[in-house]
CSV table of C-alpha atoms and ligand atoms in Angstrom, one decimal:
chain,number,residue,atom,x,y,z
L,1,MET,CA,32.3,-18.9,-35.0
L,2,ASN,CA,33.9,-16.9,-32.2
L,3,ILE,CA,32.7,-16.2,-28.7
L,4,HIS,CA,32.8,-12.5,-27.7
L,5,ILE,CA,32.1,-10.6,-24.5
L,6,ALA,CA,29.1,-8.4,-25.4
L,7,GLY,CA,28.3,-6.9,-22.0
L,8,PHE,CA,29.7,-6.5,-18.5
L,9,GLY,CA,27.9,-6.0,-15.2
L,10,ALA,CA,28.5,-5.6,-11.5
L,11,GLY,CA,26.4,-6.2,-8.4
L,12,LEU,CA,27.9,-4.9,-5.1
L,13,PRO,CA,26.2,-4.8,-1.7
L,14,GLU,CA,25.2,-1.3,-0.4
L,15,GLN,CA,27.4,-1.4,2.7
L,16,LYS,CA,31.1,-0.7,2.4
L,17,VAL,CA,33.3,-1.5,5.5
L,18,THR,CA,36.8,0.1,5.7
L,19,ASN,CA,39.6,-1.5,7.7
L,20,HIS,CA,39.0,1.2,10.3
L,21,GLU,CA,35.3,0.2,10.6
L,22,LEU,CA,36.0,-3.5,11.3
L,23,PRO,CA,34.6,-4.7,14.6
L,24,LYS,CA,36.9,-3.5,17.5
L,25,SER,CA,37.0,-7.1,18.8
L,26,ILE,CA,39.3,-8.1,16.0
L,27,ASP,CA,42.9,-7.7,17.1
L,28,THR,CA,44.1,-6.0,13.8
L,29,THR,CA,45.2,-2.7,12.3
L,30,ASP,CA,44.7,-0.9,9.0
L,31,GLU,CA,48.5,-0.8,8.7
L,32,TRP,CA,48.8,-4.6,9.0
L,33,ILE,CA,46.0,-5.4,6.6
L,34,VAL,CA,47.2,-2.9,3.9
L,35,SER,CA,50.8,-3.8,4.2
L,36,HIS,CA,50.2,-7.6,4.1
L,37,THR,CA,47.3,-7.8,1.6
L,38,GLY,CA,46.7,-4.4,-0.2
L,39,ILE,CA,43.1,-4.4,1.2
L,40,SER,CA,41.6,-1.1,2.5
L,41,SER,CA,37.9,-1.9,2.4
L,42,ARG,CA,35.3,-4.5,1.4
L,43,TYR,CA,31.6,-4.6,0.6
L,44,VAL,CA,29.5,-6.7,3.0
L,45,ALA,CA,26.1,-8.1,2.1
L,46,SER,CA,23.2,-7.0,4.3
L,47,LYS,CA,20.5,-9.5,5.5
L,48,ASN,CA,18.5,-8.7,2.4
L,49,GLU,CA,21.3,-9.3,0.0
L,50,SER,CA,22.7,-12.7,-1.2
L,51,SER,CA,24.8,-14.3,-3.9
L,52,GLY,CA,21.5,-14.7,-5.9
L,53,SER,CA,20.4,-11.0,-5.5
L,54,LEU,CA,23.9,-9.6,-6.3
L,55,ALA,CA,24.2,-12.0,-9.3
L,56,THR,CA,20.8,-10.9,-10.6
L,57,LYS,CA,21.9,-7.2,-10.4
L,58,ALA,CA,25.1,-8.0,-12.3
L,59,ALA,CA,23.4,-10.1,-14.9
L,60,GLN,CA,20.8,-7.4,-15.6
L,61,GLU,CA,23.4,-4.8,-16.1
L,62,ALA,CA,25.4,-7.0,-18.5
L,63,LEU,CA,22.3,-7.9,-20.5
L,64,LYS,CA,21.4,-4.3,-20.8
L,65,MET,CA,24.9,-3.4,-22.1
L,66,SER,CA,24.9,-6.3,-24.6
L,67,GLY,CA,21.5,-5.5,-26.1
L,68,VAL,CA,20.6,-9.2,-25.7
L,69,LYS,CA,16.9,-9.7,-24.7
L,70,PRO,CA,16.4,-12.1,-21.7
L,71,GLU,CA,14.3,-14.5,-23.9
L,72,GLU,CA,17.3,-14.9,-26.3
L,73,VAL,CA,19.6,-16.3,-23.6
L,74,GLY,CA,20.4,-20.0,-24.0
L,75,MET,CA,22.1,-20.7,-20.7
L,76,VAL,CA,22.8,-19.1,-17.3
L,77,ILE,CA,26.0,-20.3,-15.6
L,78,VAL,CA,26.7,-19.1,-12.1
L,79,ALA,CA,30.1,-19.7,-10.5
L,80,THR,CA,29.7,-19.6,-6.8
L,81,SER,CA,30.7,-21.3,-3.5
L,82,THR,CA,28.0,-19.6,-1.5
L,83,PRO,CA,24.7,-20.3,-3.2
L,84,ASP,CA,21.4,-19.0,-1.6
L,85,TYR,CA,20.4,-22.6,-0.8
L,86,ASN,CA,22.6,-25.4,0.6
L,87,VAL,CA,22.8,-27.8,-2.4
L,88,PHE,CA,19.6,-27.0,-4.3
L,89,PRO,CA,18.0,-25.2,-6.1
L,90,SER,CA,21.0,-23.8,-7.8
L,91,CYS,CA,21.7,-20.1,-7.6
L,92,ALA,CA,21.7,-20.0,-11.4
L,93,CYS,CA,18.0,-21.1,-11.4
L,94,LEU,CA,17.1,-18.1,-9.2
L,95,VAL,CA,19.1,-15.7,-11.5
L,96,GLN,CA,17.5,-17.2,-14.6
L,97,HIS,CA,14.0,-16.6,-13.2
L,98,HIS,CA,14.8,-13.0,-12.0
L,99,ILE,CA,16.3,-11.9,-15.3
L,100,GLY,CA,13.4,-13.4,-17.3
L,101,ALA,CA,15.6,-15.8,-19.3
L,102,VAL,CA,12.5,-17.9,-20.0
L,103,ASN,CA,14.1,-20.0,-22.7
L,104,ALA,CA,17.4,-20.8,-20.9
L,105,GLY,CA,18.9,-23.6,-18.9
L,106,ALA,CA,20.7,-22.8,-15.7
L,107,PHE,CA,23.3,-24.4,-13.5
L,108,ASP,CA,25.9,-23.6,-10.9
L,109,LEU,CA,29.6,-24.3,-11.3
L,110,LEU,CA,31.8,-24.8,-8.2
L,111,ALA,CA,35.5,-24.2,-8.7
L,112,ALA,CA,36.0,-21.7,-5.8
L,113,CYS,CA,38.0,-18.6,-6.8
L,114,SER,CA,38.7,-20.1,-10.2
L,115,GLY,CA,35.0,-20.5,-10.9
L,116,PHE,CA,34.5,-17.6,-13.2
L,117,VAL,CA,37.3,-18.6,-15.6
L,118,TYR,CA,36.1,-22.2,-15.6
L,119,ALA,CA,32.6,-21.0,-16.4
L,120,MET,CA,33.9,-18.9,-19.3
L,121,GLN,CA,35.5,-22.0,-21.0
L,122,VAL,CA,32.4,-24.1,-20.2
L,123,ALA,CA,30.2,-21.5,-21.8
L,124,ARG,CA,32.4,-21.2,-24.8
L,125,SER,CA,32.4,-25.0,-25.3
L,126,MET,CA,28.6,-25.2,-25.0
L,127,MET,CA,28.1,-22.3,-27.5
L,128,LEU,CA,29.9,-24.2,-30.2
L,129,LEU,CA,26.8,-26.5,-30.2
L,130,ASP,CA,24.1,-24.0,-29.3
L,131,PRO,CA,25.2,-20.5,-30.3
L,132,ARG,CA,22.5,-18.6,-28.3
L,133,PRO,CA,23.9,-16.0,-25.9
L,134,VAL,CA,25.1,-17.2,-22.4
L,135,VAL,CA,25.1,-15.2,-19.2
L,136,VAL,CA,28.2,-16.1,-17.1
L,137,VAL,CA,28.2,-14.8,-13.5
L,138,GLY,CA,30.7,-15.0,-10.6
L,139,THR,CA,29.0,-14.3,-7.3
L,140,ASP,CA,29.9,-14.9,-3.6
L,141,VAL,CA,29.2,-13.7,-0.1
L,142,MET,CA,32.4,-14.8,1.4
L,143,THR,CA,31.9,-12.7,4.6
L,144,ARG,CA,29.3,-15.3,5.5
L,145,THR,CA,31.9,-18.1,5.4
L,146,VAL,CA,34.5,-16.6,7.7
L,147,ASP,CA,34.8,-16.8,11.4
L,148,TRP,CA,34.7,-13.2,12.5
L,149,THR,CA,36.9,-13.9,15.5
L,150,ASP,CA,39.7,-15.3,13.3
L,151,ARG,CA,41.8,-12.3,12.2
L,152,ASN,CA,43.9,-14.6,9.9
L,153,THR,CA,40.9,-14.9,7.5
L,154,CYS,CA,38.1,-12.5,8.3
L,155,VAL,CA,39.8,-9.3,7.1
L,156,LEU,CA,40.6,-10.8,3.6
L,157,PHE,CA,37.2,-11.2,2.1
L,158,GLY,CA,34.3,-9.2,0.7
L,159,ASP,CA,31.0,-9.8,-1.1
L,160,GLY,CA,29.9,-9.1,-4.7
L,161,ALA,CA,29.0,-10.3,-8.1
L,162,GLY,CA,30.2,-9.7,-11.7
L,163,ALA,CA,28.7,-10.9,-14.9
L,164,VAL,CA,29.3,-11.0,-18.7
L,165,VAL,CA,27.1,-11.8,-21.6
L,166,LEU,CA,28.8,-14.0,-24.3
L,167,LYS,CA,27.6,-13.7,-27.9
L,168,ALA,CA,28.7,-15.9,-30.9
L,169,ASP,CA,29.9,-13.8,-33.8
L,170,LYS,CA,32.0,-14.3,-37.0
L,171,ARG,CA,34.2,-11.3,-36.0
L,172,PRO,CA,37.8,-12.5,-35.2
L,173,GLY,CA,38.9,-12.6,-31.6
L,174,GLY,CA,36.8,-13.3,-28.5
L,175,ILE,CA,37.8,-16.2,-26.2
L,176,LEU,CA,40.9,-17.7,-27.8
L,177,GLN,CA,42.5,-20.1,-25.3
L,178,SER,CA,41.9,-21.7,-21.9
L,179,VAL,CA,43.9,-23.5,-19.3
L,180,LEU,CA,42.0,-25.3,-16.5
L,181,ARG,CA,43.8,-27.2,-13.8
L,182,SER,CA,43.1,-28.9,-10.5
L,183,ASP,CA,44.9,-30.7,-7.7
L,184,GLY,CA,42.6,-32.3,-5.2
L,185,GLY,CA,45.7,-33.3,-3.2
L,186,GLY,CA,45.4,-29.7,-1.7
L,187,GLU,CA,41.9,-30.3,-0.4
L,188,ARG,CA,42.8,-29.2,3.2
L,189,VAL,CA,44.9,-26.2,2.2
L,190,LEU,CA,41.7,-24.1,1.8
L,191,TYR,CA,38.3,-25.5,2.7
L,192,CYS,CA,34.9,-24.9,4.2
L,193,ASP,CA,33.7,-27.4,6.8
L,194,GLY,CA,30.1,-28.7,6.9
L,195,GLY,CA,29.0,-30.8,3.9
L,196,TYR,CA,27.8,-34.3,3.7
L,197,ARG,CA,31.0,-36.4,4.3
L,198,HIS,CA,29.7,-37.4,7.7
L,199,PRO,CA,26.3,-38.4,9.0
L,200,LYS,CA,24.3,-35.5,10.6
L,201,PRO,CA,23.5,-34.1,13.0
L,202,GLU,CA,26.4,-35.3,15.3
L,203,ASN,CA,29.1,-33.9,13.1
L,204,MET,CA,27.2,-30.9,11.8
L,205,THR,CA,29.7,-28.0,11.6
L,206,PRO,CA,28.9,-24.4,10.8
L,207,GLY,CA,30.6,-24.1,7.4
L,208,PHE,CA,33.5,-21.9,8.3
L,209,LEU,CA,36.4,-21.3,6.0
L,210,HIS,CA,39.8,-22.7,7.0
L,211,MET,CA,43.1,-21.7,5.3
L,212,ASP,CA,46.8,-22.4,5.5
L,213,GLY,CA,47.7,-18.9,4.4
L,214,LYS,CA,51.3,-19.5,3.6
L,215,LYS,CA,50.6,-22.6,1.5
L,216,VAL,CA,47.9,-20.8,-0.4
L,217,PHE,CA,50.2,-17.9,-1.0
L,218,ASN,CA,53.0,-20.0,-2.4
L,219,PHE,CA,50.6,-22.1,-4.6
L,220,ALA,CA,49.0,-18.9,-5.9
L,221,VAL,CA,52.2,-17.2,-7.1
L,222,LYS,CA,53.2,-20.3,-9.1
L,223,ALA,CA,49.7,-20.9,-10.4
L,224,CYS,CA,49.3,-17.3,-11.6
L,225,GLU,CA,52.7,-17.4,-13.4
L,226,GLU,CA,52.0,-20.8,-15.0
L,227,VAL,CA,48.5,-19.8,-16.3
L,228,ILE,CA,49.8,-16.6,-18.0
L,229,ARG,CA,52.8,-18.4,-19.5
L,230,ASP,CA,50.6,-21.3,-20.8
L,231,LEU,CA,47.9,-18.9,-22.3
L,232,ALA,CA,50.6,-16.9,-24.1
L,233,GLN,CA,52.4,-19.9,-25.4
L,234,LYS,CA,49.2,-21.6,-26.6
L,235,GLN,CA,48.3,-18.5,-28.6
L,236,GLY,CA,51.9,-18.0,-29.9
L,237,LEU,CA,52.2,-14.6,-28.1
L,238,SER,CA,55.1,-13.1,-26.2
L,239,LEU,CA,54.3,-11.9,-22.7
L,240,ASP,CA,54.7,-8.4,-24.0
L,241,GLN,CA,51.8,-8.8,-26.3
L,242,ILE,CA,49.3,-9.4,-23.4
L,243,THR,CA,47.7,-6.0,-22.9
L,244,TRP,CA,46.1,-6.7,-19.5
L,245,VAL,CA,46.2,-9.4,-16.9
L,246,VAL,CA,43.0,-9.5,-15.0
L,247,PRO,CA,43.8,-11.7,-12.0
L,248,HIS,CA,41.9,-13.1,-9.1
L,249,GLN,CA,42.3,-10.5,-6.4
L,250,ALA,CA,43.5,-12.4,-3.3
L,251,ASN,CA,46.5,-10.5,-2.1
L,252,PHE,CA,48.5,-7.7,-3.7
L,253,ARG,CA,51.7,-9.4,-2.7
L,254,ILE,CA,50.8,-12.6,-4.6
L,255,LEU,CA,50.3,-10.7,-7.8
L,256,ASP,CA,53.4,-8.6,-7.3
L,257,ALA,CA,55.5,-11.7,-6.9
L,258,ALA,CA,53.9,-13.4,-10.0
L,259,ALA,CA,54.4,-10.2,-12.1
L,260,ARG,CA,58.1,-10.1,-11.0
L,261,ARG,CA,58.6,-13.8,-12.0
L,262,LEU,CA,57.0,-13.1,-15.4
L,263,GLY,CA,58.9,-9.8,-15.9
L,264,ILE,CA,55.5,-8.1,-16.6
L,265,ASP,CA,55.2,-4.6,-15.2
L,266,MET,CA,52.6,-4.5,-12.4
L,267,SER,CA,50.8,-1.6,-14.2
L,268,ARG,CA,49.5,-4.2,-16.7
L,269,PHE,CA,47.9,-6.2,-13.8
L,270,TYR,CA,44.4,-4.7,-13.2
L,271,MET,CA,44.0,-4.3,-9.4
L,272,ASN,CA,40.9,-3.4,-7.4
L,273,ILE,CA,41.6,-5.4,-4.2
L,274,SER,CA,42.1,-2.2,-2.3
L,275,GLU,CA,38.5,-1.3,-2.4
L,276,LEU,CA,36.8,-4.7,-2.9
L,277,ALA,CA,39.0,-7.3,-1.1
L,278,ASN,CA,38.7,-11.0,-2.2
L,279,THR,CA,35.2,-11.7,-3.5
L,280,SER,CA,36.2,-15.2,-4.7
L,281,SER,CA,34.3,-16.1,-7.9
L,282,ALA,CA,33.4,-12.4,-8.4
L,283,THR,CA,36.9,-10.8,-8.5
L,284,VAL,CA,37.6,-11.3,-12.2
L,285,PRO,CA,34.1,-10.3,-13.6
L,286,LEU,CA,33.9,-7.3,-11.2
L,287,ALA,CA,37.3,-6.1,-12.5
L,288,LEU,CA,36.2,-6.6,-16.1
L,289,ALA,CA,33.0,-4.5,-15.4
L,290,GLN,CA,35.1,-1.8,-13.8
L,291,MET,CA,37.6,-1.8,-16.7
L,292,SER,CA,34.8,-1.5,-19.2
L,293,ARG,CA,33.3,1.4,-17.4
L,294,GLU,CA,36.7,3.1,-17.2
L,295,GLY,CA,37.1,2.6,-21.0
L,296,ARG,CA,40.3,0.5,-20.6
L,297,PHE,CA,39.6,-1.9,-23.5
L,298,LYS,CA,40.6,-1.3,-27.1
L,299,SER,CA,39.6,-3.5,-30.0
L,300,GLY,CA,42.4,-6.1,-30.5
L,301,ASP,CA,43.7,-6.0,-26.9
L,302,TYR,CA,44.7,-9.4,-25.5
L,303,ILE,CA,43.4,-9.9,-22.0
L,304,ALA,CA,44.5,-12.8,-19.7
L,305,LEU,CA,41.9,-13.7,-17.1
L,306,VAL,CA,43.4,-15.7,-14.3
L,307,GLY,CA,41.9,-17.6,-11.3
L,308,PHE,CA,43.3,-19.7,-8.5
L,309,GLY,CA,41.9,-21.0,-5.3
L,310,ALA,CA,40.4,-23.9,-3.3
L,311,GLY,CA,40.4,-27.4,-4.7
L,312,LEU,CA,43.1,-26.6,-5.4
L,313,THR,CA,42.0,-25.1,-8.8
L,314,TRP,CA,43.7,-22.7,-11.1
L,315,GLY,CA,43.2,-21.6,-14.7
L,316,GLY,CA,42.6,-18.8,-17.1
L,317,VAL,CA,41.2,-17.7,-20.4
L,318,LEU,CA,42.8,-15.5,-23.1
L,319,VAL,CA,40.3,-13.0,-24.6
L,320,GLN,CA,40.9,-10.7,-27.6
L,321,MET,CA,38.6,-7.7,-27.4
W,1,LIG,O1,41.4,-16.8,-2.8
W,1,LIG,C1,42.5,-17.5,-2.2
W,1,LIG,C2,42.3,-17.2,-0.8
W,1,LIG,N1,43.3,-16.9,0.1
W,1,LIG,C3,44.5,-16.3,-0.2
W,1,LIG,O2,44.9,-16.1,-1.3
W,1,LIG,C4,45.4,-16.0,1.0
W,1,LIG,C5,46.9,-16.3,0.7
W,1,LIG,N2,47.7,-16.0,1.8
W,1,LIG,C6,47.9,-14.7,2.2
W,1,LIG,O3,47.4,-13.8,1.5
W,1,LIG,C7,48.8,-14.5,3.4
W,1,LIG,O4,49.4,-15.6,3.8
W,1,LIG,C8,48.0,-13.8,4.6
W,1,LIG,C9,47.6,-12.4,4.2
W,1,LIG,C10,46.8,-14.7,4.9
W,1,LIG,C11,49.0,-13.8,5.8
W,1,LIG,O5,50.1,-12.9,5.5
W,1,LIG,P1,51.6,-13.4,5.9
W,1,LIG,O6,52.5,-12.3,5.5
W,1,LIG,O7,51.8,-14.8,5.3
W,1,LIG,O8,51.4,-13.4,7.5
W,1,LIG,P2,51.7,-14.6,8.5
W,1,LIG,O9,50.8,-15.7,8.3
W,1,LIG,O10,53.2,-14.8,8.4
W,1,LIG,O11,51.4,-13.9,9.9
W,1,LIG,C12,52.3,-12.9,10.4
W,1,LIG,C13,51.7,-12.5,11.7
W,1,LIG,C14,51.3,-13.6,12.7
W,1,LIG,O12,51.6,-13.2,13.9
W,1,LIG,P3,52.8,-14.0,14.7
W,1,LIG,O13,52.5,-15.4,14.7
W,1,LIG,O14,54.0,-13.7,13.8
W,1,LIG,O15,52.9,-13.3,16.0
W,1,LIG,C15,49.7,-13.5,12.5
W,1,LIG,O16,49.1,-13.9,13.7
W,1,LIG,O17,50.6,-11.6,11.5
W,1,LIG,C16,49.5,-12.1,12.3
W,1,LIG,N3,48.3,-11.7,11.7
W,1,LIG,C17,47.7,-10.6,11.9
W,1,LIG,N4,48.0,-9.4,12.6
W,1,LIG,C18,47.1,-8.4,12.5
W,1,LIG,C19,47.5,-12.5,10.9
W,1,LIG,N5,46.4,-11.8,10.5
W,1,LIG,C20,46.5,-10.6,11.1
W,1,LIG,C21,45.6,-9.5,11.1
W,1,LIG,N6,46.0,-8.4,11.8
W,1,LIG,N7,44.5,-9.5,10.4
């Protein structure tokens, strides 16, 4: 039994904010943001939009494309760091209800920007025991975690959701390999405060994102390189045989550096950071949905999906279309 991607979907907020439209109070320029990150714009959720609503939109689109009926879905897995509720209920339960997956279980998975690739491997593993279709979503509203007075972080992120529907099938290919890694020694390199480590309310903090940009940058280049090499090696492929790398979109320069170290031409890294910025769990499935719409996949193509982020976490899955 092989696990194939049968449908792709995207859920983006209505409002797009270009670098020129950022609040004037932020001491930054379009030139700095583009040259240091590759980002020109991002989508920002309005007060009526959330991780749950964007995920629902993406999941509905993916289900429609797959031809799977909501009642046939066995599990809904939502990778997110910014669920609608603090702790519970899970975002996945909201999505399961809104898409009408009345026979499904649902749970959230937290692995920050690596969440979607983790969720793909978790779904694949579960489907070996229960082969019903699984909806896998990556969704985040990162613009609600940043301090909008901190130019080091607020310009980097955007909001959005992407989804796939996985179907078990005898056809060869599908998800072939996975690499999932973690190093909690890096807990303070990238983190959101708040949480339950301390008693409340004395130590209640607002849940802002904190990042040591340079450390994350250096980690990310190495992680991206390592994951692609490991996926290729596990499958017995040369790097040349990988048709597309679909990486987490955190910074154009991170991916450019990783591509150079691998000797892979940057034209084989699918990039959409310019328009969407860093949407955390959603970057990879949003890129997949866009690539599917653009007709970029051919049967037999090897696609390496790569994530890296807070935890620290990193990983990837190799998919044959
Ligand atoms: O999903 C994973 C999440 N995060 C990441 O992947 C981020 C990884 N890190 C990065 O992408 C980069 O480190 C940044 C984009 C965050 C920063 O780029 P950099 O080339 O490492 O810049 P820098 O930290 O060396 O800062 C250079 C200068 C500093 O000014 P001084 O101290 O040299 O006077 C910053 O204050 O750029 C300044 N700066 C800005 N200037 C204008 C930082 N942010 C901005 C800004 N606009 N938005």
